[in-house]
PDB file of C-alpha atoms in Angstrom:
ATOM      1  CA  MET A 230     -13.255 -33.943 -31.384  1.00 79.00           C
ATOM      2  CA  ASN A 231     -13.931 -31.218 -28.923  1.00 84.00           C
ATOM      3  CA  PRO A 232     -11.209 -28.586 -28.407  1.00 87.00           C
ATOM      4  CA  PRO A 233     -10.032 -28.921 -24.601  1.00 85.00           C
ATOM      5  CA  SER A 234     -12.185 -26.446 -22.442  1.00 85.00           C
ATOM      6  CA  LEU A 235     -10.734 -23.255 -20.589  1.00 80.00           C
ATOM      7  CA  GLY A 236     -11.289 -25.096 -17.326  1.00 74.00           C
ATOM      8  CA  TYR A 237      -9.299 -28.067 -18.248  1.00 81.00           C
ATOM      9  CA  ILE A 238      -6.302 -26.091 -19.826  1.00 81.00           C
ATOM     10  CA  LEU A 239      -6.090 -24.266 -16.585  1.00 72.00           C
ATOM     11  CA  SER A 240      -6.173 -27.373 -14.342  1.00 73.00           C
ATOM     12  CA  VAL A 241      -3.133 -28.822 -16.482  1.00 81.00           C
ATOM     13  CA  THR A 242      -1.142 -25.297 -16.667  1.00 90.00           C
ATOM     14  CA  TYR A 243      -2.116 -24.981 -12.509  1.00 91.00           C
ATOM     15  CA  LEU A 244       1.313 -25.653 -11.172  1.00 92.00           C
ATOM     16  CA  TRP A 245       3.030 -23.046 -13.808  1.00 93.00           C
ATOM     17  CA  ILE A 246       0.518 -20.350 -12.709  1.00 94.00           C
ATOM     18  CA  LYS A 247       1.404 -21.256  -8.922  1.00 96.00           C
ATOM     19  CA  ALA A 248       5.277 -21.334  -9.385  1.00 96.00           C
ATOM     20  CA  ALA A 249       4.643 -17.990 -11.714  1.00 98.00           C
ATOM     21  CA  HIS A 250       2.351 -16.456  -8.935  1.00 98.00           C
ATOM     22  CA  LEU A 251       5.073 -16.835  -6.326  1.00 98.00           C
ATOM     23  CA  ILE A 252       7.733 -15.982  -8.058  1.00 98.00           C
ATOM     24  CA  PHE A 253       5.800 -12.414  -8.870  1.00 98.00           C
ATOM     25  CA  VAL A 254       4.936 -12.623  -4.786  1.00 98.00           C
ATOM     26  CA  VAL A 255       8.683 -12.761  -4.101  1.00 98.00           C
ATOM     27  CA  PHE A 256       9.639  -9.768  -6.617  1.00 98.00           C
ATOM     28  CA  TRP A 257       6.829  -7.701  -5.195  1.00 98.00           C
ATOM     29  CA  VAL A 258       7.478  -8.266  -1.476  1.00 97.00           C
ATOM     30  CA  ALA A 259      11.494  -7.603  -2.001  1.00 97.00           C
ATOM     31  CA  GLY A 260      10.511  -4.670  -3.578  1.00 97.00           C
ATOM     32  CA  LEU A 261       7.871  -3.717  -0.487  1.00 97.00           C
ATOM     33  CA  PHE A 262      11.367  -4.047   1.604  1.00 95.00           C
ATOM     34  CA  MET A 263      13.498  -2.305  -0.549  1.00 96.00           C
ATOM     35  CA  LEU A 264      11.247   1.058  -0.973  1.00 96.00           C
ATOM     36  CA  PRO A 265      11.138   2.039   2.604  1.00 95.00           C
ATOM     37  CA  ARG A 266      14.887   1.495   2.637  1.00 95.00           C
ATOM     38  CA  TYR A 267      15.422   3.806  -0.370  1.00 97.00           C
ATOM     39  CA  TYR A 268      13.085   6.307   1.246  1.00 97.00           C
ATOM     40  CA  ILE A 269      15.206   6.318   4.456  1.00 95.00           C
ATOM     41  CA  TYR A 270      18.396   6.938   2.037  1.00 95.00           C
ATOM     42  CA  HIS A 271      16.296   9.717   0.408  1.00 96.00           C
ATOM     43  CA  GLN A 272      15.425  11.541   3.434  1.00 94.00           C
ATOM     44  CA  GLU A 273      19.236  11.961   4.825  1.00 93.00           C
ATOM     45  CA  ALA A 274      20.273  13.161   1.435  1.00 95.00           C
ATOM     46  CA  ALA A 275      20.634  17.039   1.031  1.00 94.00           C
ATOM     47  CA  PRO A 276      17.321  18.458  -0.523  1.00 93.00           C
ATOM     48  CA  GLY A 277      18.143  19.361  -3.949  1.00 93.00           C
ATOM     49  CA  SER A 278      21.340  17.535  -4.280  1.00 96.00           C
ATOM     50  CA  ALA A 279      22.478  15.249  -7.075  1.00 97.00           C
ATOM     51  CA  GLU A 280      22.175  12.655  -4.716  1.00 97.00           C
ATOM     52  CA  GLU A 281      18.466  13.362  -3.907  1.00 96.00           C
ATOM     53  CA  GLN A 282      17.971  12.989  -7.794  1.00 97.00           C
ATOM     54  CA  ARG A 283      19.437   9.826  -7.714  1.00 97.00           C
ATOM     55  CA  TRP A 284      17.362   8.442  -5.108  1.00 97.00           C
ATOM     56  CA  ILE A 285      14.191   9.581  -6.519  1.00 97.00           C
ATOM     57  CA  ASP A 286      15.407   8.204 -10.015  1.00 97.00           C
ATOM     58  CA  ARG A 287      16.009   4.765  -8.309  1.00 97.00           C
ATOM     59  CA  GLU A 288      12.630   4.880  -6.787  1.00 97.00           C
ATOM     60  CA  ARG A 289      10.738   5.820  -9.555  1.00 97.00           C
ATOM     61  CA  LYS A 290      12.639   2.594 -11.397  1.00 97.00           C
ATOM     62  CA  LEU A 291      11.731   0.181  -8.642  1.00 98.00           C
ATOM     63  CA  ARG A 292       8.304   1.303  -8.511  1.00 97.00           C
ATOM     64  CA  THR A 293       7.459   1.495 -12.239  1.00 97.00           C
ATOM     65  CA  ILE A 294       9.603  -1.777 -13.367  1.00 97.00           C
ATOM     66  CA  ILE A 295       9.455  -3.993 -10.484  1.00 97.00           C
ATOM     67  CA  LEU A 296       6.824  -3.303  -7.669  1.00 97.00           C
ATOM     68  CA  THR A 297       3.715  -2.499  -9.474  1.00 98.00           C
ATOM     69  CA  PRO A 298       4.252  -4.782 -12.352  1.00 98.00           C
ATOM     70  CA  ALA A 299       4.728  -7.751 -10.080  1.00 98.00           C
ATOM     71  CA  MET A 300       1.866  -6.395  -7.557  1.00 98.00           C
ATOM     72  CA  ILE A 301      -0.599  -6.712 -10.843  1.00 98.00           C
ATOM     73  CA  LEU A 302       0.448 -10.195 -11.866  1.00 98.00           C
ATOM     74  CA  VAL A 303       0.300 -11.231  -7.940  1.00 98.00           C
ATOM     75  CA  TRP A 304      -3.255 -10.111  -8.239  1.00 98.00           C
ATOM     76  CA  VAL A 305      -4.105 -11.737 -11.592  1.00 98.00           C
ATOM     77  CA  LEU A 306      -2.173 -15.039 -11.246  1.00 98.00           C
ATOM     78  CA  GLY A 307      -3.777 -15.358  -7.486  1.00 98.00           C
ATOM     79  CA  ILE A 308      -7.148 -14.888  -8.889  1.00 97.00           C
ATOM     80  CA  THR A 309      -6.690 -17.461 -11.682  1.00 94.00           C
ATOM     81  CA  LEU A 310      -5.080 -20.067  -8.962  1.00 94.00           C
ATOM     82  CA  ALA A 311      -8.299 -19.633  -6.822  1.00 96.00           C
ATOM     83  CA  THR A 312     -10.639 -19.851  -9.733  1.00 93.00           C
ATOM     84  CA  THR A 313      -9.076 -22.790 -10.859  1.00 89.00           C
ATOM     85  CA  ALA A 314      -8.534 -24.549  -7.754  1.00 91.00           C
ATOM     86  CA  GLY A 315     -12.178 -23.389  -6.549  1.00 92.00           C
ATOM     87  CA  PHE A 316     -10.882 -21.828  -3.287  1.00 95.00           C
ATOM     88  CA  TRP A 317     -13.393 -19.100  -3.444  1.00 96.00           C
ATOM     89  CA  THR A 318     -15.372 -20.621  -0.475  1.00 97.00           C
ATOM     90  CA  ALA A 319     -12.411 -21.405   1.506  1.00 97.00           C
ATOM     91  CA  GLY A 320     -12.092 -18.881   4.856  1.00 97.00           C
ATOM     92  CA  TRP A 321      -8.322 -19.018   4.597  1.00 97.00           C
ATOM     93  CA  LEU A 322      -8.685 -17.445   1.096  1.00 98.00           C
ATOM     94  CA  HIS A 323     -10.783 -14.513   2.564  1.00 98.00           C
ATOM     95  CA  ALA A 324      -8.142 -13.857   5.148  1.00 98.00           C
ATOM     96  CA  LYS A 325      -5.776 -14.040   2.716  1.00 98.00           C
ATOM     97  CA  LEU A 326      -7.296 -11.573   0.513  1.00 98.00           C
ATOM     98  CA  LEU A 327      -7.488  -9.005   3.473  1.00 98.00           C
ATOM     99  CA  LEU A 328      -4.003  -9.035   4.016  1.00 98.00           C
ATOM    100  CA  VAL A 329      -3.000  -9.031   0.257  1.00 98.00           C
ATOM    101  CA  LEU A 330      -5.625  -6.344   0.094  1.00 98.00           C
ATOM    102  CA  GLY A 331      -3.811  -4.456   3.110  1.00 98.00           C
ATOM    103  CA  LEU A 332      -0.147  -4.980   1.217  1.00 98.00           C
ATOM    104  CA  THR A 333      -1.866  -3.430  -1.733  1.00 98.00           C
ATOM    105  CA  ALA A 334      -2.810  -0.240   0.453  1.00 98.00           C
ATOM    106  CA  TYR A 335       0.666  -0.123   1.731  1.00 98.00           C
ATOM    107  CA  HIS A 336       1.844  -0.640  -2.019  1.00 98.00           C
ATOM    108  CA  GLY A 337      -0.517   2.793  -2.656  1.00 98.00           C
ATOM    109  CA  TYR A 338       0.977   4.775   0.511  1.00 97.00           C
ATOM    110  CA  MET A 339       4.635   4.010   0.118  1.00 97.00           C
ATOM    111  CA  VAL A 340       4.027   5.132  -3.816  1.00 97.00           C
ATOM    112  CA  GLY A 341       2.568   8.379  -2.623  1.00 97.00           C
ATOM    113  CA  TYR A 342       4.927   8.975   0.199  1.00 97.00           C
ATOM    114  CA  GLY A 343       7.433   8.405  -2.744  1.00 96.00           C
ATOM    115  CA  ARG A 344       5.783  11.441  -4.683  1.00 95.00           C
ATOM    116  CA  LYS A 345       5.747  13.420  -1.680  1.00 96.00           C
ATOM    117  CA  LEU A 346       9.575  12.911  -1.149  1.00 95.00           C
ATOM    118  CA  ALA A 347      10.303  13.849  -4.904  1.00 94.00           C
ATOM    119  CA  ALA A 348       8.272  16.913  -4.325  1.00 94.00           C
ATOM    120  CA  GLY A 349      10.666  18.041  -1.656  1.00 93.00           C
ATOM    121  CA  GLN A 350       8.214  17.093   1.478  1.00 94.00           C
ATOM    122  CA  ARG A 351       9.400  14.749   4.051  1.00 94.00           C
ATOM    123  CA  PRO A 352       6.298  13.973   6.110  1.00 93.00           C
ATOM    124  CA  ALA A 353       7.766  10.636   7.988  1.00 94.00           C
ATOM    125  CA  SER A 354      11.012  10.416  10.218  1.00 93.00           C
ATOM    126  CA  GLY A 355      13.353   7.742   9.571  1.00 91.00           C
ATOM    127  CA  ARG A 356      12.694   5.650  12.637  1.00 94.00           C
ATOM    128  CA  ALA A 357       8.978   5.763  11.501  1.00 95.00           C
ATOM    129  CA  LEU A 358      10.139   4.219   8.003  1.00 94.00           C
ATOM    130  CA  ARG A 359      12.071   1.831   9.488  1.00 94.00           C
ATOM    131  CA  LEU A 360       9.026   0.714  11.603  1.00 95.00           C
ATOM    132  CA  MET A 361       6.928   0.955   8.066  1.00 94.00           C
ATOM    133  CA  ASN A 362       9.596  -1.656   7.076  1.00 93.00           C
ATOM    134  CA  GLU A 363       8.442  -4.035   8.923  1.00 95.00           C
ATOM    135  CA  VAL A 364       4.859  -4.178   7.844  1.00 95.00           C
ATOM    136  CA  PRO A 365       5.620  -6.733   4.581  1.00 96.00           C
ATOM    137  CA  GLY A 366       7.488  -9.390   6.219  1.00 96.00           C
ATOM    138  CA  ILE A 367       4.858  -9.390   8.982  1.00 97.00           C
ATOM    139  CA  VAL A 368       1.580  -9.560   6.576  1.00 97.00           C
ATOM    140  CA  THR A 369       3.709 -12.078   4.480  1.00 97.00           C
ATOM    141  CA  ALA A 370       4.345 -14.496   7.172  1.00 97.00           C
ATOM    142  CA  ALA A 371       0.824 -14.216   8.073  1.00 98.00           C
ATOM    143  CA  ILE A 372      -0.129 -15.048   4.349  1.00 98.00           C
ATOM    144  CA  VAL A 373       2.220 -18.072   4.157  1.00 97.00           C
ATOM    145  CA  ILE A 374       0.778 -19.301   7.266  1.00 97.00           C
ATOM    146  CA  LEU A 375      -2.783 -19.073   5.581  1.00 97.00           C
ATOM    147  CA  VAL A 376      -1.982 -20.636   2.447  1.00 96.00           C
ATOM    148  CA  ILE A 377       0.519 -23.347   3.852  1.00 96.00           C
ATOM    149  CA  VAL A 378      -1.576 -24.556   7.129  1.00 97.00           C
ATOM    150  CA  LYS A 379      -5.095 -23.523   5.967  1.00 96.00           C
ATOM    151  CA  PRO A 380      -6.128 -22.811   9.592  1.00 95.00           C
ATOM    152  CA  PHE A 381     -10.101 -22.471   8.483  1.00 94.00           C
TER     153      PHE A 381
END
């Protein structure tokens, strides 16, 4: 008797992989909602204060413990799903990937912004950060529509 192929194993575990993918999407997007809010509070703290230092620590923990690991797992599990299900030729997946690349770039921008804040710079206003806080929600809504409706 031959051992099961990798394709067979992945097809059997497809729903588990999908569930894990969605769980880490929730973690990632929740973190992307929280991070700009943290930055708003950070910017309102007095430079050099103990409160500012607490925000720097909170931001670092959110990025390193939740955000970046969740993003990596979203990518790994998403690529696994697309491969297992054979979605690589689907137009909706191409659009979704473009949006996920955009969220990844947003993630990178926000990480860089946090480094600037930690260095004492405040390049964006609180209003700009509040507007940036809307990006993950809008992009996530578009992704959900693409995945559920599959318009093309």
